[in-house]
Amino acid sequence: MSHTYEVEIKSLLGSKENANALVAHLKKHDPKLSVSAHEKQLNHYFTVPAGVDLGKALTHLIPAEKKEIFDRVVLEGKKPSVRTREANGTVILIIKASVGDDSSSNGVKRIEFESEVPTTLEKLDQALLGAGLTYQAKWSRERDQYTSGDMNVCIDKNAGYGYLAEFEKMSTDESALEATKKDLLAFMASVGALELPQDRLERMFAHYNAHWSEYYGTEKVFNIE
């Protein structure tokens, strides 16, 4: 089975006006561009304490046809980020692990596992908590996804962050990830989108994690330089 890697670069938009301007630029680039998906999401991030065997803890939730990629992410990926998601009524388990020195939560190059789970978000969360994981933070957002060729552009309205764009391409070839990143950055420059620097993103992520209960499910935003 081939393994899926993602290259994802974020751009902080802040306001709805900036989000609308980006969509206009995208449509100039691709006149056929339209929203391919609209979701209201709840995303719950988990911390994996030292000593917790992630493979053993979660294997009972993994469909047989996805066991290979699950094992690859857990055994070979670095610093796994575990999250649960409810999107338009569908419950999903997601594990992202870094490739190289990137952060697994926010890094540019990652290996990813994703599987729909036939249960409620609350019950899936309880299964993870029962296995020894702990809550890191809870996030809420609305997402419009645009697809152009092999690229997805997601424009999110996030509690805390405000409007944020994610430019993403998937690949099964790990050796092509750096070239894919350069292609995405060149495209972003052509539509006037600036990469959100990783150090600032990590500061924003840390601030949200420390204060998530003030923002989750609200319209409140903050600005961290």
mmCIF file of N, CA and C in Angstrom, residues 8-14 18 22 25 163-167 184-198 200-201:
data_model
loop_
_atom_site.group_PDB
_atom_site.id
_atom_site.type_symbol
_atom_site.label_atom_id
_atom_site.label_comp_id
_atom_site.label_asym_id
_atom_site.label_seq_id
_atom_site.Cartn_x
_atom_site.Cartn_y
_atom_site.Cartn_z
ATOM 1 N N GLU A 8 1.620 21.147 3.251
ATOM 2 C CA GLU A 8 0.585 22.127 3.576
ATOM 3 C C GLU A 8 1.246 23.405 4.090
ATOM 4 N N ILE A 9 0.904 24.519 3.490
ATOM 5 C CA ILE A 9 1.472 25.806 3.889
ATOM 6 C C ILE A 9 0.330 26.745 4.254
ATOM 7 N N LYS A 10 0.442 27.364 5.407
ATOM 8 C CA LYS A 10 -0.617 28.238 5.913
ATOM 9 C C LYS A 10 -0.308 29.705 5.616
ATOM 10 N N SER A 11 -1.369 30.465 5.420
ATOM 11 C CA SER A 11 -1.262 31.919 5.232
ATOM 12 C C SER A 11 -2.314 32.578 6.119
ATOM 13 N N LEU A 12 -1.892 33.459 7.006
ATOM 14 C CA LEU A 12 -2.821 34.133 7.907
ATOM 15 C C LEU A 12 -3.485 35.289 7.170
ATOM 16 N N LEU A 13 -4.809 35.240 7.067
ATOM 17 C CA LEU A 13 -5.571 36.258 6.342
ATOM 18 C C LEU A 13 -6.170 37.294 7.283
ATOM 19 N N GLY A 14 -6.604 36.851 8.444
ATOM 20 C CA GLY A 14 -7.144 37.764 9.452
ATOM 21 C C GLY A 14 -8.602 38.101 9.223
ATOM 22 N N ASN A 18 -9.892 40.112 3.463
ATOM 23 C CA ASN A 18 -8.682 39.487 2.913
ATOM 24 C C ASN A 18 -8.984 38.104 2.349
ATOM 25 N N LEU A 22 -8.461 36.919 -1.585
ATOM 26 C CA LEU A 22 -7.723 35.727 -2.005
ATOM 27 C C LEU A 22 -8.571 34.878 -2.941
ATOM 28 N N HIS A 25 -8.453 36.286 -6.371
ATOM 29 C CA HIS A 25 -7.185 35.973 -7.042
ATOM 30 C C HIS A 25 -7.170 34.525 -7.529
ATOM 31 N N TYR A 163 -9.439 34.395 10.031
ATOM 32 C CA TYR A 163 -9.390 33.725 8.727
ATOM 33 C C TYR A 163 -7.966 33.272 8.403
ATOM 34 N N LEU A 164 -7.876 32.032 7.922
ATOM 35 C CA LEU A 164 -6.593 31.395 7.625
ATOM 36 C C LEU A 164 -6.762 30.579 6.358
ATOM 37 N N ALA A 165 -5.759 30.608 5.481
ATOM 38 C CA ALA A 165 -5.783 29.773 4.276
ATOM 39 C C ALA A 165 -4.737 28.680 4.392
ATOM 40 N N GLU A 166 -5.078 27.498 3.882
ATOM 41 C CA GLU A 166 -4.138 26.378 3.824
ATOM 42 C C GLU A 166 -4.026 25.932 2.371
ATOM 43 N N PHE A 167 -2.820 25.937 1.850
ATOM 44 C CA PHE A 167 -2.535 25.470 0.498
ATOM 45 C C PHE A 167 -1.915 24.084 0.624
ATOM 46 N N LEU A 184 4.246 25.075 -4.285
ATOM 47 C CA LEU A 184 3.168 25.725 -3.538
ATOM 48 C C LEU A 184 3.534 27.169 -3.188
ATOM 49 N N LEU A 185 4.764 27.382 -2.759
ATOM 50 C CA LEU A 185 5.193 28.737 -2.405
ATOM 51 C C LEU A 185 5.154 29.660 -3.619
ATOM 52 N N ALA A 186 5.549 29.133 -4.781
ATOM 53 C CA ALA A 186 5.502 29.941 -6.004
ATOM 54 C C ALA A 186 4.063 30.289 -6.358
ATOM 55 N N PHE A 187 3.157 29.327 -6.211
ATOM 56 C CA PHE A 187 1.749 29.605 -6.500
ATOM 57 C C PHE A 187 1.198 30.627 -5.522
ATOM 58 N N MET A 188 1.523 30.482 -4.245
ATOM 59 C CA MET A 188 1.039 31.436 -3.250
ATOM 60 C C MET A 188 1.496 32.850 -3.584
ATOM 61 N N ALA A 189 2.744 32.985 -3.999
ATOM 62 C CA ALA A 189 3.248 34.307 -4.370
ATOM 63 C C ALA A 189 2.458 34.889 -5.537
ATOM 64 N N SER A 190 2.039 34.020 -6.464
ATOM 65 C CA SER A 190 1.317 34.492 -7.648
ATOM 66 C C SER A 190 -0.083 34.989 -7.323
ATOM 67 N N VAL A 191 -0.643 34.551 -6.186
ATOM 68 C CA VAL A 191 -1.980 35.005 -5.792
ATOM 69 C C VAL A 191 -1.934 35.929 -4.575
ATOM 70 N N GLY A 192 -0.732 36.374 -4.225
ATOM 71 C CA GLY A 192 -0.595 37.367 -3.159
ATOM 72 C C GLY A 192 -0.747 36.837 -1.758
ATOM 73 N N ALA A 193 -0.491 35.541 -1.545
ATOM 74 C CA ALA A 193 -0.619 34.950 -0.212
ATOM 75 C C ALA A 193 0.773 34.757 0.395
ATOM 76 N N LEU A 194 0.968 35.236 1.615
ATOM 77 C CA LEU A 194 2.241 35.115 2.307
ATOM 78 C C LEU A 194 2.235 33.914 3.237
ATOM 79 N N GLU A 195 3.330 33.178 3.255
ATOM 80 C CA GLU A 195 3.443 32.054 4.183
ATOM 81 C C GLU A 195 3.465 32.570 5.618
ATOM 82 N N LEU A 196 2.689 31.923 6.471
ATOM 83 C CA LEU A 196 2.733 32.216 7.903
ATOM 84 C C LEU A 196 3.979 31.535 8.471
ATOM 85 N N PRO A 197 4.961 32.311 8.958
ATOM 86 C CA PRO A 197 6.202 31.694 9.433
ATOM 87 C C PRO A 197 5.947 30.674 10.539
ATOM 88 N N GLN A 198 6.721 29.596 10.522
ATOM 89 C CA GLN A 198 6.513 28.525 11.487
ATOM 90 C C GLN A 198 6.677 29.001 12.926
ATOM 91 N N ARG A 200 6.053 31.986 14.212
ATOM 92 C CA ARG A 200 4.848 32.716 14.625
ATOM 93 C C ARG A 200 3.671 31.770 14.785
ATOM 94 N N LEU A 201 3.536 30.809 13.880
ATOM 95 C CA LEU A 201 2.459 29.832 13.981
ATOM 96 C C LEU A 201 2.558 29.049 15.282
#
